[in-house]
Amino acid sequence: MRYQGEAAAPDVRTIVAHGRALLGRAVRAAWKARLLTQNPEAFPGMAGIAEVEQILASLETPDPALAAAAIALPAVGETAPRKRLEAPRLAQLLDSIGCTPVAADVVAAALAIELDATARSLATYVRGGTGAGALNLGTLALALGDDAVAELLMTLGDGAPLRRHRIVELSDKGNELVANATVRAAPRLLRWLVDPSEIDDEVADFASLYLPEPRPFLPEAALATVEEAVEEVRAFLETQRSGRGRIDLVLRGPRGTGRGEIAKEACRRLGLPLLTAHVGALFGQSSASDAAGALLREALLLDAQVLLEGAESLAGADEATSRLRITLASSSRPLLLTSNGVDQPRLATGRHLVTREVRIAATHQREEIWRQVVPDVNAGEIASLYRVGVGAILRCAEGARLRTDVRQAETVSHVDVAGAVRAEFETDLGTVATKVEVSQTWEDLVVPDDTGRTIAELVDQLRHRSTVLGRWGFQRKLGKGLGTTALFSGEPGTGKSMVAGLIAKELGLELYQIDLSRVLSKWIGETEKNLSKVFDAAETGHVVLLFDEADALLGKRTTDVKSANDRYANIETNYILQRLEAFHGVAILTSNLESSIDPALSRRLSFELRFPFPDEEQRAEIWRRMMPAELPLAGDIDYPMLATRFELAGGHIRNIVLRAAYLAAGDGTDGLTQAHLLRAAEYEYRDHGMLIARGRLSK
């Protein structure tokens, strides 16, 4: 059923003629039953008998162009069969929702009242000069005849197609006779008759309409990735839309996997418009159920397929959600839904759901898509870093191009892509983690050579996942545990958190430190729920997760369970171990107490890196590199002496240098001196309970 681009005028003229004829029948029936007087002065100021007779005479000899739509008017005391509505678009719409000929007559009469002054005059006359042209059940009963009264009442019942799909509105004050209930065509139906191709303004506030295009809008590589899913959805719609099936299809998968794009392409192949709305947007309206009713009606009028995004929200048990489910279940067409939750979306009883899993494309497939949509960047590295699906890749590519335009550059850079990915996914982590700004560089890092080689290996693994996991086939062999997880252990101040930040900076990723105060909870199950939010938000790999002091989360499990606390502590550790094993992102855990961490973690780690306490030569280098180039020095600094006298890790050296700089600024000297450093070191040792500023300070 295609409405776009068709002329509306012939349908309107036919509907008006049909409605006039029905109202003419009502007048004749009222005269026959002596419900109306034929006194020409009975209703001053209104249509009199002469005018009504003239109208009825015109109906008996209609315009030749409307002869097919005219209904033969019986003489008083006679009956005649009703003629079926001959307005193709409207008739096809009503047939599609299971309406009877009586329902079609009701709609035609209601539309004629709205569109035609003559029809309003007849309706006013039938009501004895009251009602200002409104159509009521009494008038319809007269027009349709006694035999059709029961069907008329069923046609306008709450669950009947006309009411369920909001084609007509019934106004009943409650204390009046049923015959006085007013029937009115929905205003949206009138606008559709005039302009059948445009989405209604009311619905456009929370929904979008996508018209089918002659060519696929997905790039070739992206289309190849989702081809199987597209064909399954197309076949489902082709089968279900041709009948009265009450089966809906759920496309379930992580955000950004391309579920919406799959639906669009399937509808394009069928020549169907796609009407999309997010369940959250429906809840944002004054009445979610009313908004859903308007959405379903719009889909009928435009012959569009409905796609409801965020359908996991339909699993709620509150009253508003229940009403929304009931409204959605009234759809006479199959619904497409997207969900990223484990819980199956629920609609009202009587509808069945079929689920189709949509997974993130493999690394080598993502590489090909990135290469097509952003040819200026290293597609292999981008695909290795960001585990995002087809839909997210397309949106991020567009975002990267916009960033390129803003900075007036000719080519898209890695930084543009990284910014676009962060903009797409960053908000998911804000409630459970804190973003860490990294200002240091690799030049500031002093570690042993073997530690440096392991760090470089970790960075290379993150850069080349597309090659190893994708093109070389290890993704198929491994099955799970495709993420990168590392444990950095060592004494405080040895550079563990600093290296985590440098790795993130090197790869163009953001570093998020997990805030344990917002993750750990005394309530049973809440810690696991918060951790699930952390891992889910970082699955795309657009950030590096930093679990500082990981021993607080991954303490050794005990076999000697003596209390509920022991049991639930074991459950939390088990959960984290399971999530780390299935994690696809990047996580770095740091600990000062490696021996207190559960040994089962070791098998789930990509890297275990111990940061040793710096020796004397390394300490001297740390002292030297800790001095900013802008820092004025008043005299020579004896770095070897400082390294020999003070056995300190980098964290303490940083504190002492910063403290000495403030001392120098407070003294008003020309620059930092050796004396300032020695005084600051003495204060640092004293703060840690040591009276003599010499030797090992590792706490």
Short mmCIF file of C-alpha atoms in Angstrom, two decimals, residues 522 524 558 561-572:
data_model
loop_
_atom_site.label_atom_id
_atom_site.label_comp_id
_atom_site.label_asym_id
_atom_site.label_seq_id
_atom_site.Cartn_x
_atom_site.Cartn_y
_atom_site.Cartn_z
CA LYS A 522 26.97 -3.13 51.62
CA ILE A 524 23.73 -7.73 48.51
CA THR A 558 38.33 -18.36 51.45
CA VAL A 561 33.32 -19.80 55.10
CA LYS A 562 32.24 -18.84 58.59
CA SER A 563 29.76 -16.05 57.88
CA ALA A 564 27.58 -14.48 55.23
CA ASN A 565 30.28 -11.83 54.72
CA ASP A 566 32.76 -14.52 53.65
CA ARG A 567 30.26 -16.06 51.26
CA TYR A 568 29.31 -12.79 49.57
CA ALA A 569 32.96 -11.70 49.36
CA ASN A 570 33.63 -14.93 47.46
CA ILE A 571 30.67 -14.24 45.17
CA GLU A 572 31.99 -10.76 44.33
#
